[in-house]
mmCIF file of C-alpha atoms in Angstrom:
data_model
loop_
_atom_site.group_PDB
_atom_site.id
_atom_site.type_symbol
_atom_site.label_atom_id
_atom_site.label_comp_id
_atom_site.label_asym_id
_atom_site.label_seq_id
_atom_site.Cartn_x
_atom_site.Cartn_y
_atom_site.Cartn_z
ATOM 1 C CA MET A 952 60.826 -45.689 46.018
ATOM 2 C CA LYS A 953 64.843 -45.657 46.531
ATOM 3 C CA ASN A 954 64.297 -42.024 44.189
ATOM 4 C CA LEU A 955 61.652 -40.651 46.689
ATOM 5 C CA LYS A 956 63.641 -41.641 49.657
ATOM 6 C CA LYS A 957 66.215 -39.437 47.515
ATOM 7 C CA SER A 958 63.587 -36.458 47.037
ATOM 8 C CA LYS A 959 62.756 -36.894 50.973
ATOM 9 C CA SER A 960 66.601 -36.707 52.064
ATOM 10 C CA SER A 961 67.260 -33.673 50.188
ATOM 11 C CA VAL A 962 64.018 -31.423 51.341
ATOM 12 C CA VAL A 963 65.096 -32.500 54.810
ATOM 13 C CA MET A 964 68.659 -31.041 53.936
ATOM 14 C CA TRP A 965 67.700 -27.965 51.914
ATOM 15 C CA ILE A 966 65.308 -27.150 55.810
ATOM 16 C CA SER A 967 67.728 -27.880 57.579
ATOM 17 C CA LEU A 968 69.750 -25.371 55.932
ATOM 18 C CA PHE A 969 67.679 -22.713 56.136
ATOM 19 C CA VAL A 970 67.035 -22.937 59.808
ATOM 20 C CA LEU A 971 70.590 -22.835 60.060
ATOM 21 C CA SER A 972 70.996 -20.182 58.003
ATOM 22 C CA PHE A 973 68.447 -18.162 59.533
ATOM 23 C CA ILE A 974 69.229 -18.885 63.318
ATOM 24 C CA ALA A 975 73.435 -17.311 61.905
ATOM 25 C CA CYS A 976 71.494 -14.464 60.385
ATOM 26 C CA SER A 977 69.656 -13.520 63.171
ATOM 27 C CA SER A 978 72.301 -14.041 66.100
ATOM 28 C CA GLU A 979 74.823 -11.440 64.032
ATOM 29 C CA ALA A 980 72.240 -9.551 63.606
ATOM 30 C CA GLU A 981 71.603 -9.839 67.491
ATOM 31 C CA THR A 982 75.437 -8.921 67.868
ATOM 32 C CA ASP A 983 75.001 -6.527 65.238
ATOM 33 C CA LYS A 984 72.607 -4.644 67.398
ATOM 34 C CA GLU A 985 74.438 -4.634 71.058
ATOM 35 C CA ASN A 986 77.836 -3.335 69.160
ATOM 36 C CA THR A 987 76.404 -0.907 67.107
ATOM 37 C CA PRO A 988 77.256 2.862 69.253
ATOM 38 C CA PRO A 989 73.662 4.923 69.906
ATOM 39 C CA GLU A 990 72.858 7.042 66.978
ATOM 40 C CA GLU A 991 74.800 11.075 66.653
ATOM 41 C CA GLY A 992 72.125 13.499 67.251
ATOM 42 C CA LYS A 993 70.337 11.824 69.452
ATOM 43 C CA GLU A 994 68.697 14.245 71.816
ATOM 44 C CA TYR A 995 67.148 13.135 75.488
ATOM 45 C CA VAL A 996 65.444 15.704 78.118
ATOM 46 C CA PHE A 997 66.291 15.328 81.658
ATOM 47 C CA ARG A 998 63.701 16.955 84.239
ATOM 48 C CA ILE A 999 66.178 18.505 87.199
ATOM 49 C CA LEU A 1000 65.714 19.520 90.376
ATOM 50 C CA THR A 1001 68.255 21.000 92.877
ATOM 51 C CA TYR A 1002 67.286 21.275 96.628
ATOM 52 C CA ASN A 1003 68.887 22.131 100.094
ATOM 53 C CA ILE A 1004 66.595 21.030 101.564
ATOM 54 C CA PHE A 1005 67.406 21.370 105.432
ATOM 55 C CA HIS A 1006 67.818 18.332 107.133
ATOM 56 C CA GLY A 1007 64.123 18.208 105.965
ATOM 57 C CA GLU A 1008 63.231 20.338 108.640
ATOM 58 C CA LYS A 1009 59.816 22.691 108.281
ATOM 59 C CA THR A 1010 59.515 25.771 109.229
ATOM 60 C CA ASN A 1011 57.687 24.659 112.109
ATOM 61 C CA GLY A 1012 60.172 22.459 113.737
ATOM 62 C CA ASP A 1013 58.873 19.347 112.396
ATOM 63 C CA ILE A 1014 61.053 17.190 110.192
ATOM 64 C CA ASP A 1015 58.732 15.716 107.919
ATOM 65 C CA MET A 1016 59.690 13.227 104.721
ATOM 66 C CA ASP A 1017 56.555 13.074 103.138
ATOM 67 C CA ARG A 1018 56.458 16.384 103.012
ATOM 68 C CA PHE A 1019 59.836 16.674 101.440
ATOM 69 C CA ALA A 1020 58.553 13.984 99.280
ATOM 70 C CA GLU A 1021 56.016 15.555 97.863
ATOM 71 C CA ILE A 1022 57.500 19.578 96.932
ATOM 72 C CA ILE A 1023 59.533 16.925 94.947
ATOM 73 C CA ASN A 1024 56.946 14.373 93.497
ATOM 74 C CA ASN A 1025 55.284 17.277 92.052
ATOM 75 C CA GLU A 1026 57.999 18.336 89.407
ATOM 76 C CA SER A 1027 58.221 14.894 88.013
ATOM 77 C CA PRO A 1028 62.333 15.060 88.283
ATOM 78 C CA ASP A 1029 64.500 12.885 86.575
ATOM 79 C CA ILE A 1030 67.439 13.388 88.544
ATOM 80 C CA VAL A 1031 67.723 14.806 91.787
ATOM 81 C CA ALA A 1032 70.923 17.110 93.494
ATOM 82 C CA LEU A 1033 70.315 17.552 97.627
ATOM 83 C CA GLN A 1034 72.390 18.620 100.344
ATOM 84 C CA GLU A 1035 72.215 19.003 103.893
ATOM 85 C CA VAL A 1036 71.545 15.854 104.023
ATOM 86 C CA ASP A 1037 71.034 13.875 107.397
ATOM 87 C CA LYS A 1038 71.855 10.250 108.243
ATOM 88 C CA GLY A 1039 71.389 9.029 111.673
ATOM 89 C CA VAL A 1040 71.387 12.473 113.114
ATOM 90 C CA GLU A 1041 70.114 13.642 116.670
ATOM 91 C CA ARG A 1042 68.703 16.147 115.159
ATOM 92 C CA SER A 1043 66.405 14.409 112.002
ATOM 93 C CA GLU A 1044 65.132 11.700 114.145
ATOM 94 C CA ARG A 1045 68.294 9.316 113.319
ATOM 95 C CA LEU A 1046 66.488 9.106 109.849
ATOM 96 C CA ASP A 1047 68.427 8.315 106.913
ATOM 97 C CA ILE A 1048 67.056 10.682 104.594
ATOM 98 C CA ALA A 1049 68.667 9.946 101.061
ATOM 99 C CA MET A 1050 66.856 6.605 101.553
ATOM 100 C CA GLU A 1051 63.456 7.557 103.169
ATOM 101 C CA LEU A 1052 62.962 9.907 100.331
ATOM 102 C CA GLY A 1053 64.228 7.373 97.878
ATOM 103 C CA GLN A 1054 61.231 5.078 98.548
ATOM 104 C CA ARG A 1055 59.227 8.160 98.666
ATOM 105 C CA THR A 1056 59.301 8.990 95.559
ATOM 106 C CA GLY A 1057 60.524 6.352 93.578
ATOM 107 C CA MET A 1058 64.065 6.834 92.719
ATOM 108 C CA ASP A 1059 67.678 5.148 93.855
ATOM 109 C CA SER A 1060 68.766 6.963 96.284
ATOM 110 C CA TYR A 1061 72.855 7.734 96.452
ATOM 111 C CA PHE A 1062 74.262 9.645 99.624
ATOM 112 C CA PHE A 1063 77.873 10.977 100.432
ATOM 113 C CA LYS A 1064 78.776 11.642 103.722
ATOM 114 C CA PHE A 1065 81.252 14.889 104.576
ATOM 115 C CA ARG A 1066 81.266 14.811 107.945
ATOM 116 C CA ASP A 1067 80.562 13.108 111.305
ATOM 117 C CA PHE A 1068 77.789 15.167 113.708
ATOM 118 C CA GLN A 1069 75.519 14.334 116.228
ATOM 119 C CA GLY A 1070 76.367 10.731 116.167
ATOM 120 C CA GLY A 1071 75.571 10.181 112.496
ATOM 121 C CA ASP A 1072 76.733 11.146 109.070
ATOM 122 C CA TYR A 1073 76.050 14.943 107.750
ATOM 123 C CA GLY A 1074 76.475 15.036 103.307
ATOM 124 C CA SER A 1075 74.627 15.394 100.526
ATOM 125 C CA ALA A 1076 72.851 12.929 98.186
ATOM 126 C CA ILE A 1077 71.646 12.031 94.560
ATOM 127 C CA LEU A 1078 67.876 10.273 93.630
ATOM 128 C CA SER A 1079 67.307 8.661 90.325
ATOM 129 C CA THR A 1080 65.718 7.299 87.614
ATOM 130 C CA TYR A 1081 68.906 6.594 86.136
ATOM 131 C CA PRO A 1082 71.681 3.725 87.194
ATOM 132 C CA ILE A 1083 74.678 5.023 88.578
ATOM 133 C CA ARG A 1084 77.899 3.228 86.919
ATOM 134 C CA GLU A 1085 80.691 5.298 88.839
ATOM 135 C CA GLU A 1086 81.178 7.165 91.727
ATOM 136 C CA HIS A 1087 84.089 9.674 92.182
ATOM 137 C CA LEU A 1088 84.383 11.286 95.340
ATOM 138 C CA ILE A 1089 86.639 14.510 95.609
ATOM 139 C CA GLN A 1090 87.692 15.569 99.466
ATOM 140 C CA GLY A 1091 86.736 19.146 99.246
ATOM 141 C CA TYR A 1092 89.513 21.774 100.455
ATOM 142 C CA ARG A 1093 89.776 23.153 103.841
ATOM 143 C CA THR A 1094 91.219 25.438 105.800
ATOM 144 C CA GLY A 1095 89.161 24.609 109.754
ATOM 145 C CA SER A 1096 87.469 21.569 111.530
ATOM 146 C CA THR A 1097 84.884 20.741 108.835
ATOM 147 C CA GLY A 1098 84.952 19.781 105.217
ATOM 148 C CA VAL A 1099 82.876 18.838 102.468
ATOM 149 C CA VAL A 1100 82.678 16.562 99.520
ATOM 150 C CA ILE A 1101 82.499 16.983 95.605
ATOM 151 C CA PRO A 1102 80.937 14.338 94.904
ATOM 152 C CA PHE A 1103 80.737 13.020 90.658
ATOM 153 C CA VAL A 1104 78.138 10.496 89.338
ATOM 154 C CA LYS A 1105 78.097 8.384 86.031
ATOM 155 C CA LEU A 1106 74.430 8.105 84.967
ATOM 156 C CA GLU A 1107 73.810 5.217 82.566
ATOM 157 C CA ILE A 1108 70.796 7.482 79.568
ATOM 158 C CA ASP A 1109 70.626 4.687 77.346
ATOM 159 C CA GLN A 1110 72.867 1.918 76.156
ATOM 160 C CA GLY A 1111 76.817 3.223 75.186
ATOM 161 C CA THR A 1112 75.147 7.784 76.615
ATOM 162 C CA TYR A 1113 76.537 8.594 79.704
ATOM 163 C CA VAL A 1114 76.080 11.728 81.817
ATOM 164 C CA TYR A 1115 78.000 12.753 85.059
ATOM 165 C CA PHE A 1116 76.293 14.693 87.488
ATOM 166 C CA ASN A 1117 77.410 16.396 90.121
ATOM 167 C CA THR A 1118 75.272 17.197 93.597
ATOM 168 C CA SER A 1119 77.629 20.691 95.328
ATOM 169 C CA HIS A 1120 77.210 22.299 98.552
ATOM 170 C CA PHE A 1121 80.534 24.589 98.846
ATOM 171 C CA SER A 1122 81.866 26.391 101.613
ATOM 172 C CA THR A 1123 80.074 29.829 102.775
ATOM 173 C CA GLU A 1124 84.424 30.747 103.277
ATOM 174 C CA LEU A 1125 85.771 31.904 100.529
ATOM 175 C CA GLU A 1126 89.034 30.739 100.579
ATOM 176 C CA GLU A 1127 87.673 26.941 100.557
ATOM 177 C CA ARG A 1128 85.032 27.841 97.781
ATOM 178 C CA GLU A 1129 87.416 29.227 95.585
ATOM 179 C CA VAL A 1130 88.999 26.126 95.823
ATOM 180 C CA HIS A 1131 85.785 23.654 95.822
ATOM 181 C CA ILE A 1132 84.720 25.906 92.257
ATOM 182 C CA LYS A 1133 88.031 25.308 90.753
ATOM 183 C CA GLN A 1134 87.891 21.561 91.751
ATOM 184 C CA ALA A 1135 84.648 20.915 90.222
ATOM 185 C CA VAL A 1136 85.624 22.860 86.935
ATOM 186 C CA ASN A 1137 88.505 20.898 87.271
ATOM 187 C CA TYR A 1138 86.610 17.244 87.248
ATOM 188 C CA TYR A 1139 85.301 18.454 83.926
ATOM 189 C CA VAL A 1140 87.784 19.696 81.983
ATOM 190 C CA ASN A 1141 90.847 17.223 83.081
ATOM 191 C CA LYS A 1142 89.236 14.062 84.453
ATOM 192 C CA VAL A 1143 86.135 13.487 82.008
ATOM 193 C CA ASP A 1144 87.488 15.779 79.368
ATOM 194 C CA ARG A 1145 84.701 17.391 79.373
ATOM 195 C CA ALA A 1146 82.549 14.884 78.625
ATOM 196 C CA PRO A 1147 78.183 15.832 79.363
ATOM 197 C CA THR A 1148 77.857 17.246 82.627
ATOM 198 C CA LEU A 1149 75.958 18.868 84.341
ATOM 199 C CA ILE A 1150 76.841 20.482 88.157
ATOM 200 C CA CYS A 1151 74.086 21.269 90.761
ATOM 201 C CA GLY A 1152 72.916 22.404 93.779
ATOM 202 C CA ASP A 1153 73.753 25.400 96.202
ATOM 203 C CA LEU A 1154 77.546 26.601 95.856
ATOM 204 C CA ASN A 1155 77.243 29.795 98.764
ATOM 205 C CA ALA A 1156 78.701 32.223 95.443
ATOM 206 C CA GLU A 1157 76.242 34.555 94.006
ATOM 207 C CA PRO A 1158 76.328 34.979 89.859
ATOM 208 C CA GLY A 1159 78.624 38.371 89.928
ATOM 209 C CA SER A 1160 81.250 36.736 92.291
ATOM 210 C CA SER A 1161 84.514 36.612 91.098
ATOM 211 C CA GLU A 1162 84.199 32.669 91.903
ATOM 212 C CA MET A 1163 81.805 32.298 89.312
ATOM 213 C CA GLU A 1164 83.493 33.719 87.036
ATOM 214 C CA VAL A 1165 85.613 30.217 86.707
ATOM 215 C CA VAL A 1166 82.191 28.351 86.255
ATOM 216 C CA PHE A 1167 81.050 30.660 83.586
ATOM 217 C CA GLU A 1168 84.311 29.583 81.446
ATOM 218 C CA GLU A 1169 83.181 26.675 80.726
ATOM 219 C CA PHE A 1170 79.469 25.853 82.048
ATOM 220 C CA SER A 1171 75.721 27.892 81.215
ATOM 221 C CA GLU A 1172 73.023 28.773 83.922
ATOM 222 C CA SER A 1173 70.347 26.735 83.298
ATOM 223 C CA ASP A 1174 67.855 29.008 85.814
ATOM 224 C CA LYS A 1175 69.845 32.275 85.097
ATOM 225 C CA SER A 1176 66.355 34.059 84.143
ATOM 226 C CA LEU A 1177 65.138 32.925 88.263
ATOM 227 C CA GLY A 1178 64.994 35.510 90.894
ATOM 228 C CA ASN A 1179 66.971 34.505 94.548
ATOM 229 C CA THR A 1180 66.877 31.778 96.305
ATOM 230 C CA PHE A 1181 67.296 31.933 99.505
ATOM 231 C CA SER A 1182 66.627 32.559 101.792
ATOM 232 C CA THR A 1183 62.628 31.715 102.708
ATOM 233 C CA ARG A 1184 62.721 32.396 106.591
ATOM 234 C CA THR A 1185 64.393 35.504 106.192
ATOM 235 C CA GLY A 1186 64.080 37.008 103.213
ATOM 236 C CA MET A 1187 64.920 36.408 99.836
ATOM 237 C CA ARG A 1188 68.420 38.279 99.425
ATOM 238 C CA LYS A 1189 70.209 36.638 97.021
ATOM 239 C CA LYS A 1190 71.049 33.280 94.887
ATOM 240 C CA ILE A 1191 73.637 30.980 95.263
ATOM 241 C CA ASP A 1192 71.580 27.605 93.892
ATOM 242 C CA TYR A 1193 72.251 26.537 90.315
ATOM 243 C CA ILE A 1194 71.434 24.026 87.991
ATOM 244 C CA LEU A 1195 74.873 24.494 85.438
ATOM 245 C CA HIS A 1196 75.071 22.761 82.124
ATOM 246 C CA PRO A 1197 78.306 23.482 79.562
ATOM 247 C CA LYS A 1198 78.344 26.091 77.548
ATOM 248 C CA ASN A 1199 78.001 24.240 74.083
ATOM 249 C CA ASP A 1200 75.539 23.799 71.224
ATOM 250 C CA ASN A 1201 74.660 20.537 72.674
ATOM 251 C CA TRP A 1202 72.137 21.567 75.451
ATOM 252 C CA GLU A 1203 69.385 23.451 75.228
ATOM 253 C CA VAL A 1204 67.167 24.598 78.730
ATOM 254 C CA MET A 1205 63.530 24.032 77.653
ATOM 255 C CA GLU A 1206 61.496 25.476 81.022
ATOM 256 C CA THR A 1207 62.811 26.677 84.371
ATOM 257 C CA LYS A 1208 61.114 26.566 87.620
ATOM 258 C CA ARG A 1209 61.914 28.128 91.490
ATOM 259 C CA ILE A 1210 59.921 26.174 93.845
ATOM 260 C CA CYS A 1211 59.800 28.022 97.196
ATOM 261 C CA PRO A 1212 57.136 26.458 99.522
ATOM 262 C CA GLY A 1213 56.480 28.698 102.179
ATOM 263 C CA ASP A 1214 56.572 25.368 104.461
ATOM 264 C CA ALA A 1215 59.845 23.341 104.307
ATOM 265 C CA SER A 1216 63.358 24.619 104.348
ATOM 266 C CA ASP A 1217 65.191 27.827 103.889
ATOM 267 C CA HIS A 1218 65.923 27.370 100.075
ATOM 268 C CA CYS A 1219 63.779 27.709 97.176
ATOM 269 C CA ALA A 1220 64.187 24.506 94.655
ATOM 270 C CA LEU A 1221 65.198 24.496 91.168
ATOM 271 C CA LEU A 1222 63.882 22.845 88.296
ATOM 272 C CA ALA A 1223 65.122 22.683 85.015
ATOM 273 C CA VAL A 1224 64.110 20.834 81.659
ATOM 274 C CA ILE A 1225 67.050 20.160 79.953
ATOM 275 C CA LYS A 1226 67.520 19.012 76.028
ATOM 276 C CA TYR A 1227 70.851 17.514 75.229
ATOM 277 C CA ARG A 1228 72.003 16.190 72.257
ATOM 278 C CA LYS A 1229 74.264 13.644 71.450
ATOM 279 C CA PRO A 1230 77.381 14.774 69.409
#
């Protein structure tokens, strides 16, 4: 009887040791999984849209959030750069346009104020399916009473994988615009040390202009083959809207599209489907 009790005690002891060992191994595996960086060479595909929305106004003068949301939703983007965005402004019915479009597209919305305007705020915005982990706002150089902000956000694409994203609306004044472009490129080169970055928006500069030479030293046009983007109201006379990706082999443009609704805004929207390969 004594030996039987001893045998049972041994079995219990071995079972307990096995269970404890299993728990310890599982815990270590989970810890290793958490600390393991994403695999090199992993690929991500982004659907990027940029659109100067003319404060949400259609060609008939109506402010119509449903129509602009429809234009965006038709392209199923992951990230959207918006320009000419109002918040609480008289001309656009005091709407928070970024929030309104975010709700209608199912994306998170982020508004970046340039200046006071008609009792509210005027600026740009980003809609994103990815969470923003950091926000950097660069005050654009200005010579007059109005100015711009050049926002960059750090998007978490995957655990340990981040992409910097920008929505730009540079000045129509050459002197200011030249500096704005240098400020944006300098952020990429020096501030984030050429980390994965996308610059999008209405740059108010044509591809062959001298100021764009600074951009093309570091970035490539995703939408190079597309035509003019402005103006859908007075004639498509120039290209000033862009989706720009770093000039290296980690980026591949898979598809581009120009969307020019005849009833909305005065700009075409641009879509680029871009593959990013983690180095």
